[in-house]
GROMACS .gro file of C-alpha atoms in nm:
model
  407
    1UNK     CA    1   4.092  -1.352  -2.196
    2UNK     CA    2   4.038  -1.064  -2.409
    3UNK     CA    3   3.865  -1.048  -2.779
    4UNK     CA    4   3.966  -1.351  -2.991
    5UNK     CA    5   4.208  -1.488  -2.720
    6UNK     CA    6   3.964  -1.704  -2.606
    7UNK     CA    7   4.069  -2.038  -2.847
    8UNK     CA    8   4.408  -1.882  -2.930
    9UNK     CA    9   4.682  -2.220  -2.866
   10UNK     CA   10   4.919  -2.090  -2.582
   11UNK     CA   11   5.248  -1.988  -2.838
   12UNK     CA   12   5.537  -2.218  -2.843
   13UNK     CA   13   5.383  -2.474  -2.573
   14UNK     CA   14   5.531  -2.178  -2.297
   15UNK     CA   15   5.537  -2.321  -1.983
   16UNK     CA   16   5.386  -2.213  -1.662
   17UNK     CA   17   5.623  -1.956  -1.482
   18UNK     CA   18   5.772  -2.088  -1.180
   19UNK     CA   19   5.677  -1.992  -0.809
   20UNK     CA   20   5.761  -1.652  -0.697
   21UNK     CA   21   5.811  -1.480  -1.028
   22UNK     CA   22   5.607  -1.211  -1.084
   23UNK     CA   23   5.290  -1.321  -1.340
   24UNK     CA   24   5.260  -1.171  -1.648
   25UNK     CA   25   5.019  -0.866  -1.720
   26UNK     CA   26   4.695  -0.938  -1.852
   27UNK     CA   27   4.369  -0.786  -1.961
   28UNK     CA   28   4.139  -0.647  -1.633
   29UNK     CA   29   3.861  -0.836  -1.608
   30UNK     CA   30   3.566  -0.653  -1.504
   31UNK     CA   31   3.208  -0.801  -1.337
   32UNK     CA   32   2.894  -0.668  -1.406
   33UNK     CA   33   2.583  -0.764  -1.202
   34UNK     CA   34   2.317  -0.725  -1.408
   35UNK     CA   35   2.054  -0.870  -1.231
   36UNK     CA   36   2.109  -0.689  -0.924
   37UNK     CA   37   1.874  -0.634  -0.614
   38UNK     CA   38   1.733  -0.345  -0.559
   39UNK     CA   39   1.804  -0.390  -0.207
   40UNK     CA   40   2.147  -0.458  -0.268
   41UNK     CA   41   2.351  -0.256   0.040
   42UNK     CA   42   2.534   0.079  -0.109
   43UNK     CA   43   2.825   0.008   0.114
   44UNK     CA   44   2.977  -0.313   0.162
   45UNK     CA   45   2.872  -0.551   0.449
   46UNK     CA   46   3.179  -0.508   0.680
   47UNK     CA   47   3.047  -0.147   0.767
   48UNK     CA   48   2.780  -0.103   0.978
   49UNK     CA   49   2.452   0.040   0.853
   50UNK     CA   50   2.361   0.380   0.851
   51UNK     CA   51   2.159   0.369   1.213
   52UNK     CA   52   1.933   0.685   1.060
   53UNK     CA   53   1.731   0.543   0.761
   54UNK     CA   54   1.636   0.787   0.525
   55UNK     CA   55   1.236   0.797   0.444
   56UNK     CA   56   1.311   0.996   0.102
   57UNK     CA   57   1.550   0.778  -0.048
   58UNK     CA   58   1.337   0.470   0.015
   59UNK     CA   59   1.075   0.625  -0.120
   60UNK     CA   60   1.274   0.705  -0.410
   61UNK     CA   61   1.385   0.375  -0.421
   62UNK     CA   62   0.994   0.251  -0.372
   63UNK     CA   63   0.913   0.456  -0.666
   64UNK     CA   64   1.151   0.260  -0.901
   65UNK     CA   65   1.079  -0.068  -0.789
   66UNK     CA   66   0.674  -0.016  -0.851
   67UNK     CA   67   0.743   0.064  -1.209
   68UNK     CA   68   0.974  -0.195  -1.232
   69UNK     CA   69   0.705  -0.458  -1.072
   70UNK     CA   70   0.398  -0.329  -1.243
   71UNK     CA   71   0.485  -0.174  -1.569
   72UNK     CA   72   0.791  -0.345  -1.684
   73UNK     CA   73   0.648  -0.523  -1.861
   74UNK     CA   74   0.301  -0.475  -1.812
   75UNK     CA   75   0.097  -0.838  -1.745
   76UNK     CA   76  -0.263  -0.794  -1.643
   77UNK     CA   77  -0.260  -1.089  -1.469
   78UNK     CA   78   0.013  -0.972  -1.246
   79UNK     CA   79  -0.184  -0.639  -1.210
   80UNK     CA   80  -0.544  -0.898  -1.038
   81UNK     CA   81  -0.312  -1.085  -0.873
   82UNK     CA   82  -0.181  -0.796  -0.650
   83UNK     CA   83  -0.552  -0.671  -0.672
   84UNK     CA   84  -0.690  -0.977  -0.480
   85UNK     CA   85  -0.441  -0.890  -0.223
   86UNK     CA   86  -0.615  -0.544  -0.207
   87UNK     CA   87  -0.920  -0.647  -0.199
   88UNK     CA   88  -0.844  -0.843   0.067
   89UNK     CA   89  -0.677  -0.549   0.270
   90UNK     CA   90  -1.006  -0.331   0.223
   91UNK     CA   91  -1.206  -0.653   0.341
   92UNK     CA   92  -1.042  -0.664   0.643
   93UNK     CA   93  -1.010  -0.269   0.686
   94UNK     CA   94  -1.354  -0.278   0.760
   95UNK     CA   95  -1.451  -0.181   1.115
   96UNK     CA   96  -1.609  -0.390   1.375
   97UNK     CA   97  -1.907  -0.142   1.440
   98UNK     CA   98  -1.965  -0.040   1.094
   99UNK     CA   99  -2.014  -0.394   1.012
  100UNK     CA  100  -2.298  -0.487   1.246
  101UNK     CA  101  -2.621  -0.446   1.110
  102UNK     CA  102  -2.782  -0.165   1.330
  103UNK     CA  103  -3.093  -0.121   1.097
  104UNK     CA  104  -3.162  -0.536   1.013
  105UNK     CA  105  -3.520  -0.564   1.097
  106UNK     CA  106  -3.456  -0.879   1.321
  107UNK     CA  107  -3.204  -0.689   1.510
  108UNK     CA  108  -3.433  -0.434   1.577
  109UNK     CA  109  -3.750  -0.686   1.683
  110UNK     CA  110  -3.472  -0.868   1.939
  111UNK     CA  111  -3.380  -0.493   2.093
  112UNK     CA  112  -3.750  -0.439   2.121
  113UNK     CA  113  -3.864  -0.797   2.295
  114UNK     CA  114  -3.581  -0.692   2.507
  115UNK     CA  115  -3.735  -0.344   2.657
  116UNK     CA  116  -3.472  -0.099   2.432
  117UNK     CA  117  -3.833   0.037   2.260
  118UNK     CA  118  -3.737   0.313   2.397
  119UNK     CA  119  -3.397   0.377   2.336
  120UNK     CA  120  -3.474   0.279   1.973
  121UNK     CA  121  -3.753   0.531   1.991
  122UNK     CA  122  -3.502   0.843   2.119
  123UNK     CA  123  -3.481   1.165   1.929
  124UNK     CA  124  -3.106   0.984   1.797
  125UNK     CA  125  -3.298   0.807   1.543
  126UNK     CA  126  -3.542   1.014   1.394
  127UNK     CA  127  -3.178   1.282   1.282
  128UNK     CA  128  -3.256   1.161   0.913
  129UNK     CA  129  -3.625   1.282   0.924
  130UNK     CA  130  -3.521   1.639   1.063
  131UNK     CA  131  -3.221   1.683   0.915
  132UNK     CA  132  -3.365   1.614   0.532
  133UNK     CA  133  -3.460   1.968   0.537
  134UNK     CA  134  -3.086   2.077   0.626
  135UNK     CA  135  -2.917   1.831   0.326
  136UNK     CA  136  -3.185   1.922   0.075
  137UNK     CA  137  -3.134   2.288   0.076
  138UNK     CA  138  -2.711   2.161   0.055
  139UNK     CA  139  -2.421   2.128   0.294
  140UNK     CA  140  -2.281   2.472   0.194
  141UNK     CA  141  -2.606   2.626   0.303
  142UNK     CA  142  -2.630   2.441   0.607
  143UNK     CA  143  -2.630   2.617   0.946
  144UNK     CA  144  -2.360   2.397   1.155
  145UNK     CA  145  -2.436   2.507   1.490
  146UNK     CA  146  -2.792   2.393   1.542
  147UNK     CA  147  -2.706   2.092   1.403
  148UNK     CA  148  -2.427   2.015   1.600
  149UNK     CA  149  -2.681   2.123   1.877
  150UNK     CA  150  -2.914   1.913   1.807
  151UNK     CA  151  -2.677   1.612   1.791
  152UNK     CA  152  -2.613   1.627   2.121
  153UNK     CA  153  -2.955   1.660   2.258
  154UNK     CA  154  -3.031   1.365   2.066
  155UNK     CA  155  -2.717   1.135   2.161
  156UNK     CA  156  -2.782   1.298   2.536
  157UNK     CA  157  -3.169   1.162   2.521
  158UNK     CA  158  -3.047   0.809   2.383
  159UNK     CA  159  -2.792   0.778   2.654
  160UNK     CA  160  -2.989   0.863   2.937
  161UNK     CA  161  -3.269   0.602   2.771
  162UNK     CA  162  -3.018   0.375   2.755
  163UNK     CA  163  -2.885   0.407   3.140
  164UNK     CA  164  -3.233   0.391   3.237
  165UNK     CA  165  -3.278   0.066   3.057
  166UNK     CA  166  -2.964  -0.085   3.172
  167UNK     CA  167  -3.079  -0.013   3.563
  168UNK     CA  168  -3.407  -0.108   3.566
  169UNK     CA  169  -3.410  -0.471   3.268
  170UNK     CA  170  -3.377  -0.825   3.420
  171UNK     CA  171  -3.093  -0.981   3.392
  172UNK     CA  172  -3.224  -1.231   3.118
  173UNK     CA  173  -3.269  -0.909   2.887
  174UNK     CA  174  -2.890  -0.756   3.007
  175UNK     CA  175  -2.713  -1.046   2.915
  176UNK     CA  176  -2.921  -1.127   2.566
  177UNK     CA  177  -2.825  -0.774   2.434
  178UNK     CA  178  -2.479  -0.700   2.599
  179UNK     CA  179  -2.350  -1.120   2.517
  180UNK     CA  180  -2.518  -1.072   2.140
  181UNK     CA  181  -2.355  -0.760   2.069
  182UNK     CA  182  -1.984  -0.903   2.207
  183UNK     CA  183  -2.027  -1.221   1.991
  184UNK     CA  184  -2.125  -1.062   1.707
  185UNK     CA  185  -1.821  -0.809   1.736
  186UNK     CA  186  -1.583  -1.127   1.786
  187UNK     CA  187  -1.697  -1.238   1.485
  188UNK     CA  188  -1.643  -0.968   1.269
  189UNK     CA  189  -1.319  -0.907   1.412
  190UNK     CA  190  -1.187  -1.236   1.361
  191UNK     CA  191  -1.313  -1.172   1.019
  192UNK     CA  192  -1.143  -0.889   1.016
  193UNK     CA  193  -0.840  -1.022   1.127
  194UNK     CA  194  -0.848  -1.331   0.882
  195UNK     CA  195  -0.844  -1.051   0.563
  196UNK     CA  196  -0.561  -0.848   0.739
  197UNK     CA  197  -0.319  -1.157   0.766
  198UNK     CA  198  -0.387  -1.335   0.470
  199UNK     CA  199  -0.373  -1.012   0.257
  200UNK     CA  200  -0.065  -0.848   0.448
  201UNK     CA  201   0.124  -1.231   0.392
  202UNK     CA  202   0.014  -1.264   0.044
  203UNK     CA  203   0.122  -0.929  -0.082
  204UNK     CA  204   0.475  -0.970   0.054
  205UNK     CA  205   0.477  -1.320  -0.131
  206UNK     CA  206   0.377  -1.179  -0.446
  207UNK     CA  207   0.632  -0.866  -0.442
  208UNK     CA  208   0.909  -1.164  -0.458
  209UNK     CA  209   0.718  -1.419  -0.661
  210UNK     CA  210   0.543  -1.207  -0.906
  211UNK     CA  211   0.501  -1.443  -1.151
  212UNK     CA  212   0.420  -1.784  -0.963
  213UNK     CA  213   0.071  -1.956  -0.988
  214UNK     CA  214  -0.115  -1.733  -0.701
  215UNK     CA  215  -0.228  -2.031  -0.543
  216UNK     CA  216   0.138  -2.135  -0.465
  217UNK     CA  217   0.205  -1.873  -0.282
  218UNK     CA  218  -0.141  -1.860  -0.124
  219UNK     CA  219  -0.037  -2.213   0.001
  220UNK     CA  220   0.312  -2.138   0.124
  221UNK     CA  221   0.184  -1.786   0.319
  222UNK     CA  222  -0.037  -2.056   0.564
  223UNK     CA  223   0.262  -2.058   0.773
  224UNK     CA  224   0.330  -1.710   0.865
  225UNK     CA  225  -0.049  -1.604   0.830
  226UNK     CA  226  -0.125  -1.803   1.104
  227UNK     CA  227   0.108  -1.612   1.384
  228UNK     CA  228  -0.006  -1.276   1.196
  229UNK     CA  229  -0.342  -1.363   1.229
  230UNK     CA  230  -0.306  -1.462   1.652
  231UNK     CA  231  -0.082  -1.145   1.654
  232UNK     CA  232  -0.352  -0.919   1.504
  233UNK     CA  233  -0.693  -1.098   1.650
  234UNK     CA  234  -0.538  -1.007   2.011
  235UNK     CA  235  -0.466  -0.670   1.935
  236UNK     CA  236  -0.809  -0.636   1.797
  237UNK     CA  237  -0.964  -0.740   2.047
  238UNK     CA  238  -0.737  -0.535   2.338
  239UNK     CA  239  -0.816  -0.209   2.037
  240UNK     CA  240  -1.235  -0.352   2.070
  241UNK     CA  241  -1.246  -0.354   2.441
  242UNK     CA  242  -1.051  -0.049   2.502
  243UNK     CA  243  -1.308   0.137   2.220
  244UNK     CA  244  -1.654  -0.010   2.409
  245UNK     CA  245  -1.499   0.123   2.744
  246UNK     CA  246  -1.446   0.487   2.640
  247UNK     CA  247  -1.771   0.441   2.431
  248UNK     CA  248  -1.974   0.297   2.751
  249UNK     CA  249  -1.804   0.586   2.957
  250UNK     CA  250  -1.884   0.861   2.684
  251UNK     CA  251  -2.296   0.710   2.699
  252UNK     CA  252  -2.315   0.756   3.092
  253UNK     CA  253  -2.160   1.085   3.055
  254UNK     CA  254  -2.376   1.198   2.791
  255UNK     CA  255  -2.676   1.064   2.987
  256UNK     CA  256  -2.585   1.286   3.331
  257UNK     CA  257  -2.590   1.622   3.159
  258UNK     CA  258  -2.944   1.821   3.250
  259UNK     CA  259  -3.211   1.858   2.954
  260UNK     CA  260  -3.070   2.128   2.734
  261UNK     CA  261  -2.710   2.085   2.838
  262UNK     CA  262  -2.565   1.852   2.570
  263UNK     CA  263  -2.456   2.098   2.334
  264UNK     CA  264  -2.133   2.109   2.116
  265UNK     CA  265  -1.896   2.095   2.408
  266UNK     CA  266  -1.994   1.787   2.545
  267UNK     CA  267  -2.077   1.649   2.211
  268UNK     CA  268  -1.681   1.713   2.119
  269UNK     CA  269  -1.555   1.577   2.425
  270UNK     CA  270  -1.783   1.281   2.391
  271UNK     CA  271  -1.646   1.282   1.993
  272UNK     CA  272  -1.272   1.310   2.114
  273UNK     CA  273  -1.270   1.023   2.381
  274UNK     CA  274  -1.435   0.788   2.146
  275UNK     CA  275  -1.207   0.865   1.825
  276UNK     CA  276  -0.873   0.830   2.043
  277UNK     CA  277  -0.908   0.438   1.987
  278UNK     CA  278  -0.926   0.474   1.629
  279UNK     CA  279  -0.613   0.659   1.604
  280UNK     CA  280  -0.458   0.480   1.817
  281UNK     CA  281  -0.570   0.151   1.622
  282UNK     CA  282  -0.470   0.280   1.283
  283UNK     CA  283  -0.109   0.404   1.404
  284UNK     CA  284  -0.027   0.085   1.570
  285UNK     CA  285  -0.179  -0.160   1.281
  286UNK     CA  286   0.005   0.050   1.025
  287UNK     CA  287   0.326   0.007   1.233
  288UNK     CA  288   0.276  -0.364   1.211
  289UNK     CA  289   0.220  -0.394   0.834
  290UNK     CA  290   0.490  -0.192   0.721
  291UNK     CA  291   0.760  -0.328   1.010
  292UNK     CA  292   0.587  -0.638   1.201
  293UNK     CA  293   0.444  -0.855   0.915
  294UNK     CA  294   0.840  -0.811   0.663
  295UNK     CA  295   0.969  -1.027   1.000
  296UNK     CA  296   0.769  -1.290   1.002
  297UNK     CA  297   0.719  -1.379   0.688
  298UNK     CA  298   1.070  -1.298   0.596
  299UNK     CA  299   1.271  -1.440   0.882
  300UNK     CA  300   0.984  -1.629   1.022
  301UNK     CA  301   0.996  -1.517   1.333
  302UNK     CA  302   0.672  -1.488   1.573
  303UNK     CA  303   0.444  -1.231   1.581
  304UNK     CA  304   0.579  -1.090   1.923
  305UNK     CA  305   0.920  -1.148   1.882
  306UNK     CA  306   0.856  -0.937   1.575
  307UNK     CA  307   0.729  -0.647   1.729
  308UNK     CA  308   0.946  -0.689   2.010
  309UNK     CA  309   1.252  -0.623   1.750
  310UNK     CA  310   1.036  -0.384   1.506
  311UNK     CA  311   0.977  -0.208   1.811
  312UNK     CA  312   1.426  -0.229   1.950
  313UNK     CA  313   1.468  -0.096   1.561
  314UNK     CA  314   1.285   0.225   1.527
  315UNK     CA  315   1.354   0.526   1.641
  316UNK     CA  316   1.264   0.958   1.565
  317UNK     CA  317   1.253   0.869   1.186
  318UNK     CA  318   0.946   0.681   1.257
  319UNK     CA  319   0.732   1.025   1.303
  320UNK     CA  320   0.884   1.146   0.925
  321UNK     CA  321   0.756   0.815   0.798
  322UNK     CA  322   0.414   0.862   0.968
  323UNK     CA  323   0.415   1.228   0.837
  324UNK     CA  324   0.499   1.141   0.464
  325UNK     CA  325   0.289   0.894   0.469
  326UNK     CA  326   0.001   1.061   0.541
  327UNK     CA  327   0.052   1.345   0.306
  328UNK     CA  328   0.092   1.094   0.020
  329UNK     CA  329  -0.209   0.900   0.153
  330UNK     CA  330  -0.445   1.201   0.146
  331UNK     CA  331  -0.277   1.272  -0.219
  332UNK     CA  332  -0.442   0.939  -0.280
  333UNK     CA  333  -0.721   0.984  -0.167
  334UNK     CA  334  -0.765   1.277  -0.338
  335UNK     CA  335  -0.684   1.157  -0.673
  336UNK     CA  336  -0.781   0.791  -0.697
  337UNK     CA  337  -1.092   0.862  -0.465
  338UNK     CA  338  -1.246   1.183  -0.613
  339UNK     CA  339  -1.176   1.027  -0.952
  340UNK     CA  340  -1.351   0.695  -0.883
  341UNK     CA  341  -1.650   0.885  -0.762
  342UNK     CA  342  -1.664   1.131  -1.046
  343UNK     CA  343  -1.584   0.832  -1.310
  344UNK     CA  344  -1.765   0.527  -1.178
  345UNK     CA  345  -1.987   0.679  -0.915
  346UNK     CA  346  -2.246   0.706  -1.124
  347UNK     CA  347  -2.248   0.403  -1.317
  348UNK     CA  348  -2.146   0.187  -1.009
  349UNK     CA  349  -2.383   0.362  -0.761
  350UNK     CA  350  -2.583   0.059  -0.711
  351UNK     CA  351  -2.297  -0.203  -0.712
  352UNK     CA  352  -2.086  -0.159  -0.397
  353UNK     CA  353  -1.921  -0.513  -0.473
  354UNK     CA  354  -1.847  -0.390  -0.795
  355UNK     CA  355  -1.735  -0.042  -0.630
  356UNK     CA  356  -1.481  -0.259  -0.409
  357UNK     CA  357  -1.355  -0.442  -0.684
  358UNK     CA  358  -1.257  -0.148  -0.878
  359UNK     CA  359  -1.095   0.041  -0.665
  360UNK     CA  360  -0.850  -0.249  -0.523
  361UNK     CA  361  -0.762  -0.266  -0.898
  362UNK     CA  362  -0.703   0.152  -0.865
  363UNK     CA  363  -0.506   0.093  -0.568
  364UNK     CA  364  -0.290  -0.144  -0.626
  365UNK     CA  365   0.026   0.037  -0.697
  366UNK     CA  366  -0.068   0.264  -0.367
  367UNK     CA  367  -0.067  -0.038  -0.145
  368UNK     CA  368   0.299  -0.167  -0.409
  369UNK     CA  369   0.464   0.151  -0.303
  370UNK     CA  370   0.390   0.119   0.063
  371UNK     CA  371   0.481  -0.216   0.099
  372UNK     CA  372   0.885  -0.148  -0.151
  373UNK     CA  373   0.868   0.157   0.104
  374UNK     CA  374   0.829  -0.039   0.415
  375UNK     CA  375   1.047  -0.289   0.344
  376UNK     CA  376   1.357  -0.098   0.181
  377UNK     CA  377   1.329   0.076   0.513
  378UNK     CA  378   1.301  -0.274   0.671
  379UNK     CA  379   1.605  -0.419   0.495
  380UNK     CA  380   1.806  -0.114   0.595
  381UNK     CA  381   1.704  -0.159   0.965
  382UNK     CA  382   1.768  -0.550   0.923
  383UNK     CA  383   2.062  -0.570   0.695
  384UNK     CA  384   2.097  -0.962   0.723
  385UNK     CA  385   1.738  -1.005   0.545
  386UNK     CA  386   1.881  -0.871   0.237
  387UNK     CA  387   2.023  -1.215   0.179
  388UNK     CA  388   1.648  -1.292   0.152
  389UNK     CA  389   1.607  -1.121  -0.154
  390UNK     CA  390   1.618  -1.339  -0.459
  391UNK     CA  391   1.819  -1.165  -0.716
  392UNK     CA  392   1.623  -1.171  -0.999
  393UNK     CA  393   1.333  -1.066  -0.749
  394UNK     CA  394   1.291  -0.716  -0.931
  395UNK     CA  395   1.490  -0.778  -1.272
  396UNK     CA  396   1.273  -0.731  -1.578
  397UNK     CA  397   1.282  -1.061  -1.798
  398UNK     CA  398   1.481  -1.031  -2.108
  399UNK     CA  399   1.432  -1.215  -2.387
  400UNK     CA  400   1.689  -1.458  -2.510
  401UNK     CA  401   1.787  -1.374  -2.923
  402UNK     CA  402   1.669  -1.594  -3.129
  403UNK     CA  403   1.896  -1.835  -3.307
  404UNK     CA  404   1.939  -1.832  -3.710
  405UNK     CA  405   1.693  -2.000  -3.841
  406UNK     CA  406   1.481  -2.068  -3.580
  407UNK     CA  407   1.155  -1.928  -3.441
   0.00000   0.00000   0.00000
């Protein structure tokens, strides 16, 4: 009914007209979704989706849904609870190696009861003591070459050491050192990959329940951090193994060259084997985040039947994403990183914890952009998760008007 016809008494008691005759004209009637998703299809659902996803418009899209999340309205409590998440992403970005503690002094008294005296003893670590000269005078100042140089002379002499240990220690002393080591990396990297499943879950939770108790959704996300967390422990440790080959092959390499003979080249080579399993790792655990982890948390499905259809789904675009997504993660970087040193480095220089905690709170609507990004893209590969999407998922709350008289 139109404006005041809404209580109007039908005139005269008219009656119904009968079947077949045409009905009378009335006032269009009009629907207007007002709480609609974000993720709401452009076309209708009888036509297929566009099989080309565009990066730019979901990252147009992404753009508009952070404010939306973050800012509108602003709630700091929304703001730490998508920085916990963060925090628990850079927790479990960590890696394996940089987490074992090379210079504990009980570490260093095992290697020693051991026999590795004298690897411990190489020219490798005594770099700080000779190069303090070098990083005193400045980096600009610095003469490259002879350092570089002297690099690899000194990882040369510790690999040959090391060989030369490895040949000639009992077998007591082999398996003490080479067993330690592996357990202690299995730890960290199921450490690791407890963070990374647990953060990835919980930050797709809270995108759609924003403004639930945290621990509710830290409860419900058990279920699907569980097959993320098998999923990603067995890639680590596939990623771990495959990284202490090429670094085991890279040491007995080094340790062949002659006296004199390790010089940039092989120190480059030696440099290039060993970082191909990083890159490798990061590409393939950023492919799983943005396009593995939306399925099973989502849908529910298992971790490789996930990657398995991540994997059936992409296609050339994937290389654009990669691409734009590195040039807006070095942007980043440069802003929110060279800021938080220049800002906080100083008065934070002593608090990494602290350090950590700040900058998840900086990054937060980084890692919010990535994951709208991801999974606009993901709902455009997948149209039948949009039904996923609650509808009021991104809609700013509105404020009911008050009635007369009342507070």
């Amino acid at each position: 009914p139109g404006p005041g016809e809404r209580d109007a008494p039908a005139a005269g008691g008219a009656a119904a007209p009968a079947a077949g005759d045409p009905l009378p004209a009335g006032p269009s009637v009009r629907v207007v979704l007002r709480d609609r998703s974000p993720f709401e299809p452009e076309t209708p659902d009888h036509r297929a989706p566009d099989p080309r996803p565009s990066c730019l418009f979901s990252l147009r899209t992404a753009l508009a849904n952070t404010r939306v999340v973050l800012l509108r309205p602003f709630s700091l409590g929304r703001w730490l609870a998508f920085s916990v998440a963060v925090l628990l992403m850079l927790l479990g970005a960590q890696s394996e190696w940089s987490l074992v503690p090379a210079a504990s002094p009980t570490l260093r008294a095992t290697a020693e009861s051991a026999g590795l005296g004298a690897v411990l003893e190489s020219r490798l670590f005594t770099l700080p003591e000779r190069w303090s000269g070098a990083f005193r005078r400045g980096l600009v100042q610095a003469d490259y070459a002879p350092l570089a140089d002297d690099l690899g002379e000194s990882l040369r002499d510790a690999s040959a050491r090391a060989v030369a240990w490895a040949r000639g220690a009992r077998a007591r002393d082999r398996l003490a050192v080479f067993g330690g080591a592996a357990l202690l990396l299995l730890v960290f990297c199921a450490m690791r990959a407890w963070f990374l499943a647990r953060s990835w879950t919980l930050f797709v939770e809270r995108v759609y329940r924003r403004d639930e108790p945290m621990l509710l959704s830290w409860l419900d996300a058990r279920v699907p951090s569980r097959a993320i967390f098998r999923g990603v422990l067995a890639w680590r440790l596939a990623l771990l193994a495959l990284h202490a080959a090429a670094f085991g092959w890279a040491i007995v390499s080094l340790s062949r060259l002659p006296e004199g003979g390790a010089g940039a080249d092989a120190l480059a080579s030696a440099a290039l084997l060993v970082a191909a399993p990083l890159l490798a790792d990061a590409l393939a655990m950023g492919f799983l985040r943005d396009f593995a982890v939306p399925r099973v948390v989502l849908l529910r499905r298992t971790f490789g039947a996930a990657v398995r259809e991540a994997l059936a789904a992409i296609g050339a675009w994937y290389l654009r994403y990669l691409l734009l997504l590195g040039a807006l993660a070095l942007a980043v970087w440069l802003v929110l990183g060279q800021a938080l040193a220049l800002v906080l480095g100083a008065a934070l220089a002593g608090l990494p914890s602290l350090m950590l905690v700040a900058f998840a709170a900086l990054a937060t609507p980084w890692q919010l952009l990535r994951c709208l990004w991801s999974l606009d893209l993901f709902f455009r590969l997948c149209p039948q998760a949009r039904a996923l999407v609650p509808p009021r998922a991104f809609a700013a709350p509105r404020r009911s008007p008050a009635a007369p008289g009342g507070r």
